[in-house]
N, CA, C and O atoms as a DFTB+ gen file, in Angstrom:
696 C
 N C O
     1  1      26.948     -15.530     -42.473
     2  2      27.578     -15.914     -41.215
     3  2      26.743     -16.962     -40.494
     4  3      27.297     -17.914     -39.943
     5  1      25.423     -16.808     -40.487
     6  2      24.597     -17.777     -39.762
     7  2      24.672     -19.164     -40.395
     8  3      24.484     -20.164     -39.702
     9  1      24.943     -19.243     -41.703
    10  2      25.068     -20.548     -42.341
    11  2      26.219     -21.352     -41.754
    12  3      26.093     -22.558     -41.543
    13  1      27.353     -20.679     -41.487
    14  2      28.494     -21.367     -40.884
    15  2      28.147     -21.856     -39.484
    16  3      28.500     -22.971     -39.099
    17  1      27.454     -21.012     -38.727
    18  2      27.092     -21.389     -37.365
    19  2      26.111     -22.564     -37.389
    20  3      26.242     -23.506     -36.607
    21  1      25.124     -22.501     -38.294
    22  2      24.166     -23.599     -38.414
    23  2      24.871     -24.878     -38.851
    24  3      24.597     -25.952     -38.314
    25  1      25.769     -24.773     -39.812
    26  2      26.499     -25.934     -40.297
    27  2      27.337     -26.545     -39.182
    28  3      27.351     -27.764     -39.011
    29  1      28.029     -25.711     -38.428
    30  2      28.841     -26.193     -37.313
    31  2      27.962     -26.882     -36.277
    32  3      28.315     -27.943     -35.762
    33  1      26.823     -26.279     -35.977
    34  2      25.904     -26.876     -34.998
    35  2      25.381     -28.216     -35.516
    36  3      25.271     -29.172     -34.748
    37  1      25.060     -28.296     -36.806
    38  2      24.593     -29.561     -37.396
    39  2      25.676     -30.626     -37.282
    40  3      25.381     -31.771     -36.941
    41  1      26.919     -30.266     -37.563
    42  2      28.026     -31.222     -37.450
    43  2      28.175     -31.711     -36.014
    44  3      28.406     -32.897     -35.779
    45  1      28.043     -30.800     -35.055
    46  2      28.150     -31.186     -33.644
    47  2      27.024     -32.150     -33.263
    48  3      27.247     -33.107     -32.520
    49  1      25.818     -31.896     -33.771
    50  2      24.684     -32.772     -33.458
    51  2      24.882     -34.156     -34.073
    52  3      24.617     -35.169     -33.425
    53  1      25.341     -34.199     -35.305
    54  2      25.604     -35.488     -35.960
    55  2      26.702     -36.228     -35.209
    56  3      26.594     -37.431     -34.969
    57  1      27.754     -35.514     -34.841
    58  2      28.867     -36.123     -34.107
    59  2      28.384     -36.714     -32.784
    60  3      28.805     -37.804     -32.397
    61  1      27.501     -35.995     -32.091
    62  2      26.982     -36.477     -30.803
    63  2      26.169     -37.757     -30.987
    64  3      26.154     -38.620     -30.109
    65  1      25.492     -37.877     -32.133
    66  2      24.732     -39.108     -32.430
    67  2      25.676     -40.260     -32.775
    68  3      25.473     -41.390     -32.333
    69  1      26.692     -39.971     -33.554
    70  2      27.583     -41.020     -34.065
    71  2      28.604     -41.492     -33.037
    72  3      28.978     -42.664     -33.023
    73  1      29.055     -40.585     -32.180
    74  2      30.120     -40.923     -31.233
    75  2      29.628     -40.679     -29.816
    76  3      29.438     -39.537     -29.395
    77  1      29.427     -41.753     -29.099
    78  2      28.979     -41.636     -27.712
    79  2      30.171     -41.472     -26.773
    80  3      30.162     -40.621     -25.884
    81  1      31.195     -42.298     -26.983
    82  2      32.365     -42.301     -26.116
    83  2      33.607     -42.048     -26.960
    84  3      33.852     -42.736     -27.951
    85  1      34.385     -41.052     -26.552
    86  2      35.630     -40.746     -27.250
    87  2      36.774     -41.403     -26.489
    88  3      36.919     -41.214     -25.281
    89  1      37.578     -42.170     -27.202
    90  2      38.773     -42.785     -26.615
    91  2      39.914     -41.779     -26.706
    92  3      40.205     -41.244     -27.776
    93  1      40.555     -41.531     -25.568
    94  2      41.575     -40.499     -25.503
    95  2      42.823     -40.998     -24.793
    96  3      42.780     -41.956     -24.022
    97  1      43.925     -40.333     -25.068
    98  2      45.186     -40.609     -24.375
    99  2      45.722     -39.289     -23.838
   100  3      45.520     -38.227     -24.426
   101  1      46.409     -39.387     -22.707
   102  2      46.992     -38.217     -22.046
   103  2      48.500     -38.423     -21.964
   104  3      48.972     -39.480     -21.546
   105  1      49.248     -37.400     -22.369
   106  2      50.707     -37.454     -22.259
   107  2      51.183     -36.183     -21.569
   108  3      50.979     -35.078     -22.072
   109  1      51.814     -36.349     -20.422
   110  2      52.441     -35.235     -19.737
   111  2      53.923     -35.271     -20.085
   112  3      54.605     -36.269     -19.852
   113  1      54.407     -34.177     -20.641
   114  2      55.816     -34.073     -21.013
   115  2      56.506     -33.244     -19.932
   116  3      56.266     -32.045     -19.798
   117  1      57.367     -33.910     -19.167
   118  2      58.009     -33.236     -18.039
   119  2      59.250     -33.996     -17.610
   120  3      59.285     -35.226     -17.645
   121  1      60.258     -33.254     -17.208
   122  2      61.473     -33.868     -16.672
   123  2      61.349     -34.134     -15.180
   124  3      62.192     -34.823     -14.604
   125  1      60.305     -33.595     -14.541
   126  2      60.209     -33.683     -13.081
   127  2      58.935     -34.337     -12.560
   128  3      58.930     -34.830     -11.432
   129  1      57.867     -34.359     -13.331
   130  2      56.605     -34.891     -12.812
   131  2      56.656     -36.407     -12.710
   132  3      57.307     -37.095     -13.497
   133  1      55.932     -36.898     -11.696
   134  2      55.767     -38.339     -11.480
   135  2      54.273     -38.629     -11.482
   136  3      53.465     -37.703     -11.540
   137  1      53.897     -39.897     -11.420
   138  2      52.478     -40.249     -11.369
   139  2      51.785     -39.546     -10.202
   140  3      50.627     -39.144     -10.312
   141  1      52.494     -39.402      -9.092
   142  2      51.916     -38.773      -7.904
   143  2      51.786     -37.255      -8.057
   144  3      50.872     -36.657      -7.490
   145  1      52.680     -36.634      -8.806
   146  2      52.666     -35.172      -8.917
   147  2      52.109     -34.671     -10.255
   148  3      52.144     -33.470     -10.524
   149  1      51.607     -35.558     -11.078
   150  2      51.068     -35.179     -12.389
   151  2      49.638     -34.650     -12.236
   152  3      48.667     -35.336     -12.556
   153  1      49.534     -33.425     -11.746
   154  2      48.207     -32.836     -11.520
   155  2      47.448     -32.654     -12.836
   156  3      46.221     -32.747     -12.855
   157  1      48.152     -32.398     -13.921
   158  2      47.469     -32.238     -15.210
   159  2      46.871     -33.559     -15.685
   160  3      45.721     -33.607     -16.121
   161  1      47.648     -34.614     -15.600
   162  2      47.135     -35.928     -15.990
   163  2      45.942     -36.333     -15.134
   164  3      44.957     -36.868     -15.643
   165  1      46.036     -36.076     -13.843
   166  2      44.931     -36.405     -12.930
   167  2      43.687     -35.594     -13.272
   168  3      42.581     -36.132     -13.336
   169  1      43.878     -34.290     -13.491
   170  2      42.751     -33.411     -13.844
   171  2      42.089     -33.875     -15.142
   172  3      40.868     -34.023     -15.202
   173  1      42.897     -34.104     -16.180
   174  2      42.335     -34.511     -17.474
   175  2      41.611     -35.845     -17.372
   176  3      40.529     -36.001     -17.939
   177  1      42.181     -36.802     -16.665
   178  2      41.524     -38.101     -16.489
   179  2      40.157     -37.917     -15.825
   180  3      39.165     -38.500     -16.263
   181  1      40.111     -37.110     -14.774
   182  2      38.840     -36.858     -14.070
   183  2      37.812     -36.215     -14.997
   184  3      36.653     -36.630     -15.025
   185  1      38.233     -35.209     -15.749
   186  2      37.317     -34.503     -16.650
   187  2      36.818     -35.408     -17.772
   188  3      35.633     -35.405     -18.104
   189  1      37.720     -36.172     -18.343
   190  2      37.365     -37.059     -19.451
   191  2      36.365     -38.121     -18.991
   192  3      35.349     -38.345     -19.649
   193  1      36.648     -38.763     -17.882
   194  2      35.749     -39.824     -17.407
   195  2      34.426     -39.248     -16.907
   196  3      33.378     -39.866     -17.095
   197  1      34.457     -38.075     -16.273
   198  2      33.219     -37.438     -15.805
   199  2      32.311     -37.086     -16.980
   200  3      31.089     -37.067     -16.836
   201  1      32.898     -36.811     -18.131
   202  2      32.124     -36.485     -19.332
   203  2      31.668     -37.745     -20.074
   204  3      31.035     -37.648     -21.126
   205  1      31.985     -38.926     -19.532
   206  2      31.532     -40.170     -20.146
   207  2      32.446     -40.720     -21.219
   208  3      32.041     -41.584     -21.997
   209  1      33.668     -40.233     -21.269
   210  2      34.619     -40.711     -22.265
   211  2      35.640     -41.631     -21.605
   212  3      35.584     -41.855     -20.396
   213  1      36.563     -42.160     -22.386
   214  2      37.482     -43.174     -21.874
   215  2      38.934     -42.787     -22.109
   216  3      39.328     -42.429     -23.219
   217  1      39.725     -42.865     -21.033
   218  2      41.173     -42.676     -21.140
   219  2      41.765     -44.060     -21.377
   220  3      41.731     -44.916     -20.493
   221  1      42.305     -44.275     -22.567
   222  2      42.848     -45.600     -22.881
   223  2      44.336     -45.711     -22.591
   224  3      44.892     -46.808     -22.543
   225  1      44.985     -44.541     -22.396
   226  2      46.416     -44.547     -22.073
   227  2      46.754     -43.233     -21.392
   228  3      46.191     -42.183     -21.703
   229  1      47.693     -43.320     -20.450
   230  2      48.185     -42.127     -19.770
   231  2      49.666     -42.323     -19.509
   232  3      50.077     -43.316     -18.910
   233  1      50.469     -41.360     -19.967
   234  2      51.921     -41.492     -19.874
   235  2      52.558     -40.193     -19.396
   236  3      52.010     -39.105     -19.571
   237  1      53.727     -40.341     -18.791
   238  2      54.607     -39.212     -18.500
   239  2      55.907     -39.521     -19.227
   240  3      56.498     -40.584     -19.039
   241  1      56.349     -38.577     -20.063
   242  2      57.619     -38.759     -20.774
   243  2      58.508     -37.554     -20.531
   244  3      58.027     -36.446     -20.293
   245  1      59.807     -37.784     -20.592
   246  2      60.779     -36.698     -20.466
   247  2      60.673     -35.787     -21.685
   248  3      60.222     -36.211     -22.749
   249  1      61.088     -34.545     -21.525
   250  2      61.054     -33.594     -22.629
   251  2      62.254     -33.845     -23.545
   252  3      63.142     -33.005     -23.693
   253  1      62.244     -35.008     -24.139
   254  2      63.274     -35.439     -25.096
   255  2      62.564     -35.751     -26.408
   256  3      61.545     -36.441     -26.418
   257  1      63.096     -35.251     -27.498
   258  2      62.448     -35.408     -28.796
   259  2      62.141     -36.868     -29.107
   260  3      61.052     -37.177     -29.590
   261  1      63.091     -37.777     -28.836
   262  2      62.853     -39.180     -29.179
   263  2      61.725     -39.779     -28.341
   264  3      60.965     -40.606     -28.846
   265  1      61.599     -39.384     -27.079
   266  2      60.526     -39.911     -26.235
   267  2      59.157     -39.367     -26.652
   268  3      58.173     -40.106     -26.685
   269  1      59.103     -38.073     -26.969
   270  2      57.845     -37.479     -27.422
   271  2      57.425     -38.120     -28.744
   272  3      56.258     -38.466     -28.926
   273  1      58.367     -38.275     -29.654
   274  2      58.064     -38.889     -30.949
   275  2      57.628     -40.338     -30.825
   276  3      56.700     -40.771     -31.509
   277  1      58.288     -41.085     -29.961
   278  2      57.943     -42.505     -29.786
   279  2      56.551     -42.674     -29.207
   280  3      55.797     -43.536     -29.659
   281  1      56.194     -41.861     -28.207
   282  2      54.864     -42.005     -27.605
   283  2      53.792     -41.563     -28.594
   284  3      52.709     -42.147     -28.633
   285  1      54.080     -40.538     -29.393
   286  2      53.137     -40.120     -30.431
   287  2      52.870     -41.265     -31.390
   288  3      51.715     -41.588     -31.667
   289  1      53.937     -41.887     -31.903
   290  2      53.770     -42.983     -32.862
   291  2      53.007     -44.155     -32.244
   292  3      52.172     -44.774     -32.903
   293  1      53.292     -44.452     -31.001
   294  2      52.594     -45.537     -30.308
   295  2      51.101     -45.236     -30.179
   296  3      50.266     -46.099     -30.448
   297  1      50.772     -44.028     -29.773
   298  2      49.373     -43.691     -29.489
   299  2      48.523     -43.542     -30.742
   300  3      47.322     -43.811     -30.696
   301  1      49.108     -43.121     -31.863
   302  2      48.302     -43.030     -33.087
   303  2      48.011     -44.414     -33.655
   304  3      47.168     -44.551     -34.541
   305  1      48.698     -45.440     -33.159
   306  2      48.408     -46.823     -33.557
   307  2      47.341     -47.446     -32.644
   308  3      46.879     -48.559     -32.896
   309  1      46.958     -46.732     -31.593
   310  2      45.997     -47.256     -30.619
   311  2      44.570     -46.853     -31.008
   312  3      44.335     -46.324     -32.094
   313  1      43.639     -47.110     -30.115
   314  2      42.239     -46.732     -30.326
   315  2      41.983     -45.252     -30.067
   316  3      40.877     -44.776     -30.324
   317  1      42.956     -44.520     -29.572
   318  2      42.752     -43.112     -29.219
   319  2      42.374     -42.297     -30.449
   320  3      43.034     -42.386     -31.484
   321  1      41.321     -41.510     -30.336
   322  2      40.940     -40.570     -31.393
   323  2      41.515     -39.201     -31.103
   324  3      41.714     -38.402     -32.017
   325  1      41.788     -38.918     -29.815
   326  2      42.431     -37.670     -29.417
   327  2      43.573     -37.992     -28.476
   328  3      43.437     -38.826     -27.581
   329  1      44.698     -37.328     -28.681
   330  2      45.838     -37.458     -27.787
   331  2      46.134     -36.058     -27.256
   332  3      46.410     -35.134     -28.022
   333  1      46.071     -35.917     -25.940
   334  2      46.298     -34.631     -25.295
   335  2      47.692     -34.601     -24.682
   336  3      47.970     -35.320     -23.723
   337  1      48.560     -33.772     -25.236
   338  2      49.894     -33.557     -24.694
   339  2      49.855     -32.293     -23.837
   340  3      49.204     -31.315     -24.207
   341  1      50.539     -32.303     -22.706
   342  2      50.707     -31.075     -21.937
   343  2      52.163     -30.983     -21.521
   344  3      52.763     -31.960     -21.073
   345  1      52.723     -29.779     -21.681
   346  2      54.118     -29.542     -21.322
   347  2      55.020     -29.457     -22.536
   348  3      54.739     -30.041     -23.583
   349  1      56.113     -28.716     -22.379
   350  2      57.130     -28.635     -23.421
   351  2      56.789     -27.742     -24.591
   352  3      57.342     -27.912     -25.678
   353  1      55.872     -26.773     -24.390
   354  2      55.446     -25.933     -25.517
   355  2      56.058     -24.540     -25.504
   356  3      55.757     -23.729     -26.380
   357  1      56.907     -24.250     -24.535
   358  2      57.504     -22.913     -24.437
   359  2      58.676     -22.752     -25.381
   360  3      58.824     -23.498     -26.349
   361  1      59.511     -21.759     -25.083
   362  2      60.651     -21.472     -25.954
   363  2      61.991     -21.750     -25.277
   364  3      63.046     -21.450     -25.836
   365  1      61.951     -22.318     -24.087
   366  2      63.200     -22.666     -23.398
   367  2      63.906     -23.787     -24.167
   368  3      63.255     -24.540     -24.892
   369  1      65.204     -23.902     -24.020
   370  2      65.940     -24.946     -24.744
   371  2      65.390     -26.364     -24.525
   372  3      65.452     -27.182     -25.443
   373  1      64.856     -26.676     -23.340
   374  2      64.339     -28.016     -23.072
   375  2      62.946     -28.249     -23.656
   376  3      62.494     -29.393     -23.700
   377  1      62.259     -27.211     -24.101
   378  2      60.893     -27.360     -24.614
   379  2      60.911     -27.906     -26.032
   380  3      61.225     -27.188     -26.982
   381  1      60.571     -29.185     -26.167
   382  2      60.689     -29.847     -27.478
   383  2      59.380     -30.403     -28.018
   384  3      59.333     -30.850     -29.164
   385  1      58.322     -30.387     -27.226
   386  2      57.067     -31.005     -27.651
   387  2      56.573     -30.419     -28.967
   388  3      56.281     -31.159     -29.907
   389  1      56.480     -29.110     -29.038
   390  2      55.981     -28.470     -30.247
   391  2      56.821     -28.857     -31.460
   392  3      56.285     -29.157     -32.527
   393  1      58.127     -28.849     -31.290
   394  2      59.016     -29.138     -32.416
   395  2      58.760     -30.528     -32.992
   396  3      58.725     -30.704     -34.210
   397  1      58.582     -31.502     -32.123
   398  2      58.329     -32.873     -32.563
   399  2      56.944     -32.984     -33.206
   400  3      56.806     -33.503     -34.313
   401  1      55.939     -32.501     -32.512
   402  2      54.566     -32.657     -33.003
   403  2      54.332     -31.886     -34.294
   404  3      53.701     -32.405     -35.215
   405  1      54.826     -30.662     -34.378
   406  2      54.549     -29.843     -35.566
   407  2      55.132     -30.456     -36.834
   408  3      54.598     -30.241     -37.922
   409  1      56.208     -31.207     -36.712
   410  2      56.782     -31.880     -37.888
   411  2      55.907     -33.039     -38.362
   412  3      55.959     -33.417     -39.532
   413  1      55.111     -33.599     -37.470
   414  2      54.306     -34.773     -37.809
   415  2      52.885     -34.435     -38.257
   416  3      52.277     -35.203     -39.003
   417  1      52.353     -33.306     -37.816
   418  2      50.953     -32.993     -38.122
   419  2      50.721     -32.929     -39.628
   420  3      51.423     -32.227     -40.356
   421  1      49.722     -33.679     -40.071
   422  2      49.356     -33.679     -41.490
   423  2      48.420     -32.517     -41.810
   424  3      48.448     -31.964     -42.910
   425  1      47.596     -32.159     -40.837
   426  2      46.684     -31.023     -40.973
   427  2      46.757     -30.239     -39.671
   428  3      46.338     -30.726     -38.621
   429  1      47.282     -29.042     -39.741
   430  2      47.378     -28.216     -38.545
   431  2      46.055     -27.476     -38.326
   432  3      45.444     -26.985     -39.275
   433  1      45.630     -27.403     -37.083
   434  2      44.446     -26.629     -36.712
   435  2      44.955     -25.338     -36.062
   436  3      44.989     -25.220     -34.837
   437  1      45.342     -24.392     -36.882
   438  2      45.939     -23.156     -36.367
   439  2      45.021     -22.433     -35.390
   440  3      45.485     -21.783     -34.453
   441  1      43.728     -22.550     -35.614
   442  2      42.773     -21.871     -34.748
   443  2      42.904     -22.262     -33.293
   444  3      42.658     -21.440     -32.411
   445  1      43.289     -23.503     -33.021
   446  2      43.436     -23.921     -31.623
   447  2      44.479     -23.059     -30.920
   448  3      44.201     -22.483     -29.868
   449  1      45.673     -22.966     -31.492
   450  2      46.732     -22.178     -30.879
   451  2      46.370     -20.706     -30.785
   452  3      46.658     -20.047     -29.786
   453  1      45.729     -20.191     -31.845
   454  2      45.335     -18.785     -31.839
   455  2      44.325     -18.508     -30.730
   456  3      44.473     -17.549     -29.972
   457  1      43.298     -19.350     -30.638
   458  2      42.283     -19.166     -29.597
   459  2      42.873     -19.375     -28.209
   460  3      42.552     -18.640     -27.275
   461  1      43.731     -20.372     -28.076
   462  2      44.342     -20.625     -26.773
   463  2      45.126     -19.400     -26.308
   464  3      44.987     -18.970     -25.163
   465  1      45.940     -18.842     -27.186
   466  2      46.745     -17.679     -26.794
   467  2      45.868     -16.465     -26.516
   468  3      46.175     -15.670     -25.628
   469  1      44.784     -16.316     -27.262
   470  2      43.864     -15.207     -27.013
   471  2      43.242     -15.342     -25.617
   472  3      43.213     -14.382     -24.848
   473  1      42.748     -16.535     -25.304
   474  2      42.149     -16.763     -23.985
   475  2      43.198     -16.685     -22.884
   476  3      42.930     -16.165     -21.801
   477  1      44.373     -17.193     -23.154
   478  2      45.463     -17.175     -22.188
   479  2      45.896     -15.742     -21.880
   480  3      46.262     -15.430     -20.747
   481  1      45.852     -14.882     -22.878
   482  2      46.221     -13.474     -22.694
   483  2      45.377     -12.837     -21.590
   484  3      45.872     -12.018     -20.815
   485  1      44.102     -13.219     -21.528
   486  2      43.218     -12.688     -20.488
   487  2      43.693     -13.085     -19.095
   488  3      43.414     -12.384     -18.123
   489  1      44.412     -14.209     -18.990
   490  2      44.889     -14.688     -17.693
   491  2      46.312     -14.254     -17.372
   492  3      46.601     -13.881     -16.235
   493  1      47.207     -14.296     -18.356
   494  2      48.632     -14.065     -18.070
   495  2      49.226     -12.887     -18.826
   496  3      50.427     -12.635     -18.733
   497  1      48.413     -12.175     -19.562
   498  2      48.911     -11.017     -20.299
   499  2      49.821     -11.405     -21.450
   500  3      49.657     -12.455     -22.070
   501  1      50.782     -10.535     -21.721
   502  2      51.648     -10.707     -22.891
   503  2      52.473     -11.990     -22.857
   504  3      52.963     -12.429     -23.898
   505  1      52.636     -12.594     -21.691
   506  2      53.374     -13.858     -21.611
   507  2      52.707     -14.954     -22.447
   508  3      53.342     -15.963     -22.754
   509  1      51.453     -14.773     -22.812
   510  2      50.749     -15.753     -23.650
   511  2      51.473     -15.984     -24.978
   512  3      51.354     -17.058     -25.568
   513  1      52.220     -14.987     -25.449
   514  2      52.897     -15.133     -26.738
   515  2      54.030     -16.158     -26.694
   516  3      54.493     -16.604     -27.744
   517  1      54.480     -16.536     -25.506
   518  2      55.547     -17.526     -25.392
   519  2      55.052     -18.955     -25.598
   520  3      55.852     -19.877     -25.758
   521  1      53.743     -19.135     -25.594
   522  2      53.169     -20.475     -25.744
   523  2      53.150     -20.906     -27.206
   524  3      52.774     -20.146     -28.098
   525  1      53.566     -22.140     -27.420
   526  2      53.465     -22.723     -28.754
   527  2      52.409     -23.831     -28.742
   528  3      52.589     -24.879     -29.362
   529  1      51.311     -23.587     -28.032
   530  2      50.192     -24.534     -28.028
   531  2      49.774     -24.764     -29.472
   532  3      49.735     -23.833     -30.277
   533  1      49.463     -26.017     -29.788
   534  2      49.106     -26.339     -31.163
   535  2      48.174     -27.544     -31.190
   536  3      48.020     -28.252     -30.196
   537  1      47.564     -27.760     -32.335
   538  2      46.710     -28.928     -32.533
   539  2      46.671     -29.245     -34.023
   540  3      46.956     -28.404     -34.875
   541  1      46.310     -30.484     -34.297
   542  2      46.186     -30.899     -35.679
   543  2      45.844     -32.366     -35.763
   544  3      45.494     -33.001     -34.768
   545  1      45.950     -32.894     -36.964
   546  2      45.601     -34.290     -37.211
   547  2      46.837     -35.029     -37.715
   548  3      47.572     -34.542     -38.574
   549  1      47.039     -36.203     -37.162
   550  2      48.119     -37.088     -37.584
   551  2      47.575     -38.511     -37.570
   552  3      47.148     -39.010     -36.529
   553  1      47.593     -39.158     -38.728
   554  2      47.117     -40.539     -38.865
   555  2      45.724     -40.715     -38.265
   556  3      45.496     -41.592     -37.433
   557  1      44.805     -39.866     -38.703
   558  2      43.399     -39.902     -38.281
   559  2      43.221     -39.788     -36.768
   560  3      42.268     -40.328     -36.204
   561  1      44.135     -39.090     -36.125
   562  2      44.063     -38.859     -34.689
   563  2      44.255     -37.372     -34.445
   564  3      45.164     -36.758     -35.003
   565  1      43.397     -36.795     -33.608
   566  2      43.549     -35.389     -33.246
   567  2      44.628     -35.299     -32.174
   568  3      44.556     -35.973     -31.146
   569  1      45.618     -34.467     -32.425
   570  2      46.720     -34.247     -31.493
   571  2      46.578     -32.818     -30.971
   572  3      46.508     -31.868     -31.751
   573  1      46.535     -32.676     -29.649
   574  2      46.420     -31.355     -29.033
   575  2      47.560     -31.207     -28.041
   576  3      47.820     -32.105     -27.241
   577  1      48.234     -30.076     -28.097
   578  2      49.382     -29.829     -27.239
   579  2      49.231     -28.484     -26.545
   580  3      49.087     -27.447     -27.192
   581  1      49.266     -28.519     -25.210
   582  2      49.105     -27.316     -24.404
   583  2      50.320     -27.123     -23.501
   584  3      51.095     -28.056     -23.288
   585  1      50.483     -25.925     -22.976
   586  2      51.518     -25.736     -21.961
   587  2      51.243     -26.651     -20.762
   588  3      50.152     -27.203     -20.620
   589  1      52.246     -26.795     -19.915
   590  2      52.131     -27.694     -18.781
   591  2      51.619     -27.065     -17.499
   592  3      51.491     -27.760     -16.491
   593  1      51.324     -25.787     -17.505
   594  2      50.797     -25.191     -16.271
   595  2      49.366     -25.678     -16.062
   596  3      48.603     -25.782     -17.022
   597  1      48.995     -25.977     -14.821
   598  2      47.624     -26.425     -14.558
   599  2      46.563     -25.444     -15.051
   600  3      45.512     -25.871     -15.529
   601  1      46.815     -24.151     -14.947
   602  2      45.847     -23.161     -15.434
   603  2      45.674     -23.272     -16.949
   604  3      44.561     -23.141     -17.458
   605  1      46.766     -23.512     -17.664
   606  2      46.700     -23.642     -19.121
   607  2      45.931     -24.901     -19.522
   608  3      45.129     -24.871     -20.456
   609  1      46.172     -25.992     -18.825
   610  2      45.473     -27.249     -19.123
   611  2      43.980     -27.088     -18.875
   612  3      43.165     -27.517     -19.692
   613  1      43.621     -26.477     -17.760
   614  2      42.201     -26.237     -17.453
   615  2      41.559     -25.343     -18.507
   616  3      40.459     -25.624     -18.983
   617  1      42.246     -24.274     -18.867
   618  2      41.724     -23.352     -19.871
   619  2      41.471     -24.076     -21.192
   620  3      40.395     -23.950     -21.777
   621  1      42.455     -24.828     -21.655
   622  2      42.316     -25.543     -22.925
   623  2      41.170     -26.553     -22.863
   624  3      40.375     -26.653     -23.798
   625  1      41.086     -27.299     -21.764
   626  2      40.035     -28.310     -21.634
   627  2      38.657     -27.659     -21.613
   628  3      37.777     -28.018     -22.395
   629  1      38.483     -26.706     -20.715
   630  2      37.153     -26.132     -20.487
   631  2      36.648     -25.286     -21.647
   632  3      35.473     -25.359     -22.006
   633  1      37.526     -24.488     -22.231
   634  2      37.079     -23.527     -23.254
   635  2      37.184     -24.036     -24.682
   636  3      36.437     -23.585     -25.550
   637  1      38.102     -24.975     -24.946
   638  2      38.346     -25.370     -26.335
   639  2      38.100     -26.848     -26.611
   640  3      37.445     -27.185     -27.597
   641  1      38.603     -27.725     -25.771
   642  2      38.539     -29.159     -26.074
   643  2      37.177     -29.752     -25.726
   644  3      36.518     -30.324     -26.595
   645  1      36.746     -29.626     -24.480
   646  2      35.492     -30.246     -24.044
   647  2      34.293     -29.844     -24.908
   648  3      33.499     -30.713     -25.268
   649  1      34.130     -28.560     -25.255
   650  2      32.958     -28.192     -26.060
   651  2      32.934     -28.804     -27.464
   652  3      31.870     -28.897     -28.076
   653  1      34.084     -29.217     -27.973
   654  2      34.172     -29.742     -29.340
   655  2      34.624     -31.199     -29.397
   656  3      34.944     -31.699     -30.476
   657  1      34.657     -31.872     -28.285
   658  2      35.263     -33.199     -28.202
   659  2      34.686     -34.207     -29.198
   660  3      35.429     -34.778     -29.997
   661  1      33.397     -34.426     -29.160
   662  2      32.788     -35.398     -30.087
   663  2      32.934     -34.932     -31.535
   664  3      33.162     -35.739     -32.436
   665  1      32.802     -33.646     -31.744
   666  2      32.931     -33.086     -33.099
   667  2      34.337     -33.361     -33.647
   668  3      34.486     -33.802     -34.786
   669  1      35.359     -33.101     -32.836
   670  2      36.742     -33.381     -33.246
   671  2      36.928     -34.862     -33.579
   672  3      37.491     -35.206     -34.618
   673  1      36.452     -35.727     -32.695
   674  2      36.617     -37.167     -32.879
   675  2      35.902     -37.657     -34.130
   676  3      36.399     -38.544     -34.824
   677  1      34.754     -37.091     -34.417
   678  2      33.970     -37.524     -35.572
   679  2      34.598     -37.016     -36.881
   680  3      34.643     -37.740     -37.875
   681  1      35.073     -35.785     -36.870
   682  2      35.619     -35.204     -38.109
   683  2      36.775     -36.014     -38.680
   684  3      36.915     -36.102     -39.899
   685  1      37.603     -36.604     -37.829
   686  2      38.780     -37.312     -38.349
   687  2      38.471     -38.704     -38.884
   688  3      39.330     -39.336     -39.499
   689  1      37.252     -39.187     -38.655
   690  2      36.925     -40.536     -39.149
   691  2      35.735     -40.568     -40.098
   692  3      35.431     -41.620     -40.660
   693  1      35.064     -39.460     -40.287
   694  2      33.839     -39.494     -41.097
   695  2      34.108     -39.663     -42.564
   696  3      33.172     -39.708     -43.362
């Protein structure tokens, strides 16, 4: 067991040496949010820049499959190494983010969704099972998708994304 932990720590150290600044994109999927009311986009931008990384694109798109797919294709052609989607991960008829992204992921990181739901359970109880939070790799870009609630975005950023940011960015290009 300690070999895995040591190996993971070594990878994180190498990643920190190789990648100083991670280029990221933020996509809020919502039928109602605007630039002024996009608290998730604002929060993520603040956290990313405070950590010394760069937001190269920030978008709000409607929860429409064609819009989610188009922005995904656009952003994987950019300098972004990570694209953070928030919103549209539930099971309501309008929730389409997961459906679009899961069809495109070349390598799914199942652990992200599993860990997110485990941590989310501590906050919202059994309702955590309704989340289809997911992550994976598409065209050498890490794609992460979280629910659109501000608490969910904070949880994902603080507990899962921020601690592994450089490691994630390095793994897809090494």
